Amino acid sequence: MEIPVIRMDQLYGEKRPETLSLLHNACAQWGFFWLENHGVNEDLMNKMKGLVNKHYEQDMEKNFYSSEMATIQGYEKISSNVDWECSFMYRHQPKSNSHDIPKLLRITVVEYAEEVIKLAEQLAAAMSENLGLDKDYIEKAFSKPSVGIKVAKYPKCSHPGLVMGLREHTDAGGIILLLQDELVPGLEFLKDGKWIPVPPTQGNRIFVNLGDQIEVMTNGIYKSICHRVLPNKNGSRLSIATFYNPGADAIICPAPKLTYPSQYRFEDYLNFYSTTKFTDKVSRFQTTKEILK
């Protein structure tokens, strides 16, 4: 199956309606998609990848392979509850921890985060519009969004059948924007009961998936999808995932406009239905909620 591809520049031209529709279907039917022409500086993206790979080769790789987890004798013991990865987390906002991350990345990661935040805000606005909400609904509901970047390498593994790079899970937050490896595969998403491999990045694409809070806020219209990372015996995989999440104090609930009416007599609904049968059911549900207030 071909993973949906959204060309962000087409949201601002004559193909806007078509592109909004593609985005809506990707969020509702897949929960993940590729972004092209997204406006994040390509040189900055390449610099981020280069610096992360440099830090891995200089500092992380040797420490990982000398760790207890990476010994062959421990594979069977650790295979069910430990991930074959080495990573660190950069917290960008509300409070930065830039002084806790590798020095060679401190300036670049801040620049990269600022650009990706702008992209996340554009996506949030388009998603809100697609749902019939105010364009700033998701951003406001996130209440001072929290943003962090997980920088990870999934090291080359001589026994990939015995461990997981990252165990299957859904993401807790909001919108996740992934800058990943151009050569080494491993990321898989679950769709219709089957694991779908996400191929290595082509060009300067960014991969997007939705987190649990988007599913809750959209009352299940948009999906948070289970995914995992498989280790690779031929190479180490790069992953730079930006999490655009609700603020810690954000109160999360389904958007009222997207919820079904509740606690009404069926006869009352039938009476209303008799005069609105040939209208849109979503509008009918919304009117029913207004009547019940």
Short mmCIF file of C-alpha atoms in Angstrom, two decimals:
data_model
loop_
_atom_site.label_atom_id
_atom_site.label_comp_id
_atom_site.label_asym_id
_atom_site.label_seq_id
_atom_site.Cartn_x
_atom_site.Cartn_y
_atom_site.Cartn_z
CA MET A 1 0.00 0.00 0.00
CA GLU A 2 1.21 3.48 -0.85
CA ILE A 3 1.50 5.75 2.16
CA PRO A 4 -0.30 9.08 1.48
CA VAL A 5 1.85 12.00 0.37
CA ILE A 6 0.75 15.57 1.20
CA ARG A 7 2.38 18.47 -0.64
CA MET A 8 2.15 21.31 1.82
CA ASP A 9 2.71 24.06 -0.75
CA GLN A 10 -0.54 23.04 -2.44
CA LEU A 11 -2.47 24.10 0.66
CA TYR A 12 -1.90 27.68 -0.47
CA GLY A 13 -2.97 27.58 -4.11
CA GLU A 14 -5.75 26.46 -6.39
CA LYS A 15 -5.30 22.84 -5.28
CA ARG A 16 -6.13 23.71 -1.67
CA PRO A 17 -9.52 21.89 -1.57
CA GLU A 18 -8.03 18.74 -3.06
CA THR A 19 -5.02 18.86 -0.71
CA LEU A 20 -7.21 19.42 2.37
CA SER A 21 -9.23 16.38 1.33
CA LEU A 22 -6.07 14.28 0.94
CA LEU A 23 -4.89 15.39 4.37
CA HIS A 24 -8.24 14.57 5.96
CA ASN A 25 -8.27 11.07 4.47
CA ALA A 26 -4.67 10.48 5.55
CA CYS A 27 -5.50 11.47 9.14
CA ALA A 28 -8.75 9.50 9.28
CA GLN A 29 -7.84 6.37 7.32
CA TRP A 30 -4.12 6.06 8.01
CA GLY A 31 -3.00 8.19 10.95
CA PHE A 32 0.37 8.71 9.24
CA PHE A 33 1.63 10.25 5.99
CA TRP A 34 4.54 11.87 4.18
CA LEU A 35 4.98 15.62 3.81
CA GLU A 36 6.68 17.19 0.79
CA ASN A 37 7.37 20.86 0.00
CA HIS A 38 6.89 21.61 3.68
CA GLY A 39 9.11 24.70 3.95
CA VAL A 40 11.62 23.38 6.48
CA ASN A 41 15.07 24.38 5.26
CA GLU A 42 16.72 21.42 3.53
CA ASP A 43 20.25 22.49 4.47
CA LEU A 44 19.18 22.67 8.10
CA MET A 45 17.67 19.19 7.91
CA ASN A 46 20.86 17.78 6.40
CA LYS A 47 22.95 19.55 9.03
CA MET A 48 20.86 18.02 11.80
CA LYS A 49 21.28 14.53 10.39
CA GLY A 50 25.01 15.02 9.87
CA LEU A 51 25.60 16.29 13.41
CA VAL A 52 23.56 13.50 14.99
CA ASN A 53 25.47 10.88 13.01
CA LYS A 54 28.76 12.52 14.00
CA HIS A 55 27.82 12.50 17.68
CA TYR A 56 26.76 8.85 17.43
CA GLU A 57 30.06 7.82 15.85
CA GLN A 58 32.14 9.83 18.32
CA ASP A 59 30.33 9.11 21.57
CA MET A 60 27.23 6.94 21.50
CA GLU A 61 28.21 3.96 19.36
CA LYS A 62 31.10 2.65 21.45
CA ASN A 63 29.16 3.09 24.69
CA PHE A 64 26.17 1.24 23.26
CA TYR A 65 28.07 -1.80 22.02
CA SER A 66 30.00 -2.07 25.28
CA SER A 67 26.81 -2.00 27.34
CA GLU A 68 25.41 -5.09 29.01
CA MET A 69 22.34 -4.95 26.80
CA ALA A 70 24.38 -5.28 23.62
CA THR A 71 26.10 -8.51 24.61
CA ILE A 72 24.96 -11.63 22.80
CA GLN A 73 24.59 -13.50 26.09
CA GLY A 74 21.92 -11.08 27.17
CA TYR A 75 19.78 -11.12 24.03
CA GLU A 76 17.20 -13.66 25.09
CA LYS A 77 16.92 -12.09 28.53
CA ILE A 78 16.31 -8.56 27.25
CA SER A 79 14.41 -9.23 24.04
CA SER A 80 10.90 -8.76 25.46
CA ASN A 81 11.24 -5.57 27.49
CA VAL A 82 14.20 -3.52 26.25
CA ASP A 83 14.64 -1.52 23.05
CA TRP A 84 17.72 -1.77 20.80
CA GLU A 85 18.27 1.97 20.61
CA CYS A 86 20.41 4.76 21.99
CA SER A 87 18.80 8.17 22.29
CA PHE A 88 18.50 11.46 24.12
CA MET A 89 15.67 13.97 24.48
CA TYR A 90 15.87 17.69 23.77
CA ARG A 91 13.10 19.68 25.43
CA HIS A 92 12.50 22.90 23.51
CA GLN A 93 9.47 24.45 25.20
CA PRO A 94 8.15 25.53 27.60
CA LYS A 95 11.55 25.11 29.28
CA SER A 96 14.65 24.24 27.28
CA ASN A 97 17.26 21.72 28.38
CA SER A 98 19.72 22.66 25.63
CA HIS A 99 22.64 22.65 28.08
CA ASP A 100 22.01 18.95 28.77
CA ILE A 101 22.42 17.80 25.16
CA PRO A 102 25.64 17.34 23.15
CA LYS A 103 27.41 20.65 22.62
CA LEU A 104 27.82 20.25 18.85
CA LEU A 105 24.01 20.10 18.47
CA ARG A 106 22.91 22.92 20.76
CA ILE A 107 22.59 25.70 18.19
CA THR A 108 21.31 23.63 15.28
CA VAL A 109 18.66 21.74 17.22
CA VAL A 110 17.11 25.01 18.42
CA GLU A 111 16.95 26.36 14.86
CA TYR A 112 15.48 23.10 13.62
CA ALA A 113 12.85 23.00 16.37
CA GLU A 114 11.63 26.51 15.55
CA GLU A 115 11.11 25.62 11.89
CA VAL A 116 9.31 22.36 12.66
CA ILE A 117 7.00 24.12 15.13
CA LYS A 118 5.82 26.38 12.30
CA LEU A 119 5.09 23.30 10.19
CA ALA A 120 3.21 21.63 13.05
CA GLU A 121 1.09 24.76 13.51
CA GLN A 122 0.21 24.73 9.81
CA LEU A 123 -0.83 21.10 10.05
CA ALA A 124 -2.88 21.73 13.18
CA ALA A 125 -4.72 24.58 11.44
CA ALA A 126 -5.45 22.49 8.33
CA MET A 127 -6.64 19.57 10.45
CA SER A 128 -8.91 21.85 12.48
CA GLU A 129 -10.36 23.32 9.30
CA ASN A 130 -10.99 19.86 7.88
CA LEU A 131 -12.98 18.97 10.98
CA GLY A 132 -15.17 22.05 10.69
CA LEU A 133 -13.51 23.68 13.71
CA ASP A 134 -11.91 27.09 14.05
CA LYS A 135 -8.48 26.99 12.44
CA ASP A 136 -6.75 27.65 15.76
CA TYR A 137 -8.80 25.07 17.67
CA ILE A 138 -6.09 22.41 18.12
CA GLU A 139 -3.38 24.95 18.92
CA LYS A 140 -5.59 26.61 21.55
CA ALA A 141 -6.70 23.27 22.98
CA PHE A 142 -3.04 22.33 23.39
CA SER A 143 -2.72 25.36 25.72
CA LYS A 144 0.87 26.51 25.28
CA PRO A 145 2.08 23.44 23.37
CA SER A 146 5.00 21.44 24.68
CA VAL A 147 7.69 20.63 22.09
CA GLY A 148 10.51 18.14 22.35
CA ILE A 149 12.80 16.25 20.00
CA LYS A 150 13.81 12.64 20.53
CA VAL A 151 17.15 12.01 18.80
CA ALA A 152 17.76 8.28 18.31
CA LYS A 153 19.99 5.80 16.56
CA TYR A 154 18.95 2.18 16.17
CA PRO A 155 22.36 0.51 16.00
CA LYS A 156 23.30 -2.19 13.56
CA CYS A 157 22.28 -5.53 15.09
CA SER A 158 23.78 -8.91 14.26
CA HIS A 159 20.75 -10.77 15.68
CA PRO A 160 17.73 -8.64 14.67
CA GLY A 161 15.30 -11.49 15.22
CA LEU A 162 16.00 -11.56 18.95
CA VAL A 163 15.33 -7.93 19.89
CA MET A 164 13.13 -4.99 18.93
CA GLY A 165 14.54 -1.61 17.97
CA LEU A 166 11.49 -0.02 19.61
CA ARG A 167 8.57 -2.04 20.89
CA GLU A 168 5.12 -1.46 19.39
CA HIS A 169 3.27 1.51 20.85
CA THR A 170 1.19 4.54 20.04
CA ASP A 171 2.51 8.03 20.79
CA ALA A 172 1.01 9.77 23.81
CA GLY A 173 0.97 13.31 22.45
CA GLY A 174 -0.24 15.29 19.48
CA ILE A 175 1.53 15.65 16.12
CA ILE A 176 4.84 13.87 15.56
CA LEU A 177 7.12 15.01 12.73
CA LEU A 178 9.93 12.60 11.88
CA LEU A 179 13.19 13.25 10.08
CA GLN A 180 14.60 9.79 9.44
CA ASP A 181 17.27 7.76 7.72
CA GLU A 182 17.73 7.88 3.95
CA LEU A 183 19.21 4.38 3.68
CA VAL A 184 18.30 2.09 6.57
CA PRO A 185 14.66 0.92 7.01
CA GLY A 186 13.00 -0.34 10.16
CA LEU A 187 9.93 1.77 11.01
CA GLU A 188 6.60 -0.04 10.62
CA PHE A 189 2.99 1.03 11.20
CA LEU A 190 0.00 -1.22 11.81
CA LYS A 191 -2.83 -0.80 9.31
CA ASP A 192 -5.81 -3.12 8.87
CA GLY A 193 -4.05 -5.78 10.93
CA LYS A 194 -0.86 -5.73 8.85
CA TRP A 195 2.52 -4.12 9.50
CA ILE A 196 3.30 -1.57 6.80
CA PRO A 197 7.01 -0.76 6.35
CA VAL A 198 7.87 2.92 6.09
CA PRO A 199 10.68 3.13 3.53
CA PRO A 200 13.78 5.28 4.06
CA THR A 201 13.21 8.98 3.38
CA GLN A 202 13.32 10.23 -0.20
CA GLY A 203 14.68 13.74 -0.66
CA ASN A 204 13.71 16.04 2.19
CA ARG A 205 10.40 14.45 3.07
CA ILE A 206 9.14 14.53 6.64
CA PHE A 207 7.06 11.67 8.00
CA VAL A 208 4.08 12.54 10.22
CA ASN A 209 2.01 10.46 12.58
CA LEU A 210 -0.72 11.40 15.02
CA GLY A 211 -0.69 10.80 18.77
CA ASP A 212 -3.34 9.71 21.26
CA GLN A 213 -4.48 13.24 22.13
CA ILE A 214 -5.44 13.99 18.54
CA GLU A 215 -7.58 10.86 18.48
CA VAL A 216 -9.30 11.94 21.71
CA MET A 217 -9.79 15.57 20.62
CA THR A 218 -11.27 14.50 17.28
CA ASN A 219 -13.56 11.99 18.96
CA GLY A 220 -11.90 9.16 17.07
CA ILE A 221 -12.20 10.72 13.61
CA TYR A 222 -8.40 10.95 13.34
CA LYS A 223 -6.34 7.97 14.43
CA SER A 224 -3.33 7.31 16.62
CA ILE A 225 -1.71 4.22 15.11
CA CYS A 226 0.48 1.55 16.67
CA HIS A 227 4.02 1.41 15.31
CA ARG A 228 7.40 -0.18 15.99
CA VAL A 229 11.02 -0.17 14.87
CA LEU A 230 12.85 -3.31 13.74
CA PRO A 231 16.64 -3.48 14.13
CA ASN A 232 18.72 -3.96 11.01
CA LYS A 233 21.73 -6.22 10.49
CA ASN A 234 23.16 -4.08 7.67
CA GLY A 235 23.25 -0.61 9.20
CA SER A 236 22.26 1.83 11.96
CA ARG A 237 19.04 3.81 11.49
CA LEU A 238 18.69 7.52 12.26
CA SER A 239 15.53 8.99 13.78
CA ILE A 240 14.87 12.63 14.76
CA ALA A 241 11.28 12.87 16.00
CA THR A 242 9.73 16.22 16.95
CA PHE A 243 6.75 15.98 19.31
CA TYR A 244 4.24 18.83 19.12
CA ASN A 245 2.21 18.01 22.23
CA PRO A 246 -0.38 19.59 24.51
CA GLY A 247 0.98 21.62 27.40
CA ALA A 248 1.20 19.78 30.71
CA ASP A 249 -1.87 21.58 32.09
CA ALA A 250 -4.00 21.26 28.94
CA ILE A 251 -7.40 19.72 29.63
CA ILE A 252 -8.04 17.18 26.87
CA CYS A 253 -11.52 16.23 25.71
CA PRO A 254 -13.32 15.66 22.40
CA ALA A 255 -14.20 18.87 20.59
CA PRO A 256 -17.88 19.41 21.48
CA LYS A 257 -18.74 19.97 17.83
CA LEU A 258 -17.47 16.47 16.99
CA THR A 259 -19.36 14.52 19.65
CA TYR A 260 -22.62 12.67 19.13
CA PRO A 261 -25.79 13.90 20.83
CA SER A 262 -26.57 11.97 24.00
CA GLN A 263 -29.54 11.02 26.17
CA TYR A 264 -32.50 11.67 23.91
CA ARG A 265 -35.69 9.74 23.24
CA PHE A 266 -35.63 7.81 20.00
CA GLU A 267 -39.14 9.06 19.17
CA ASP A 268 -37.95 12.66 19.45
CA TYR A 269 -35.12 11.92 17.04
CA LEU A 270 -37.52 10.22 14.61
CA ASN A 271 -39.79 13.25 14.64
CA PHE A 272 -36.85 15.50 13.80
CA TYR A 273 -35.57 13.01 11.21
CA SER A 274 -38.87 13.06 9.36
CA THR A 275 -38.27 16.67 8.33
CA THR A 276 -34.51 16.40 7.78
CA LYS A 277 -34.13 12.94 6.20
CA PHE A 278 -32.45 14.24 3.07
CA THR A 279 -30.02 16.57 4.80
CA ASP A 280 -26.51 15.78 6.01
CA LYS A 281 -26.54 13.55 9.11
CA VAL A 282 -23.67 15.50 10.75
CA SER A 283 -25.76 18.65 10.64
CA ARG A 284 -28.69 16.68 12.01
CA PHE A 285 -26.62 15.41 14.93
CA GLN A 286 -25.38 18.93 15.64
CA THR A 287 -28.93 20.34 15.62
CA THR A 288 -30.07 17.54 17.92
CA LYS A 289 -27.37 18.51 20.41
CA GLU A 290 -28.49 22.14 20.26
CA ILE A 291 -32.10 21.11 20.93
CA LEU A 292 -31.00 19.04 23.95
CA LYS A 293 -29.14 21.91 25.62
#
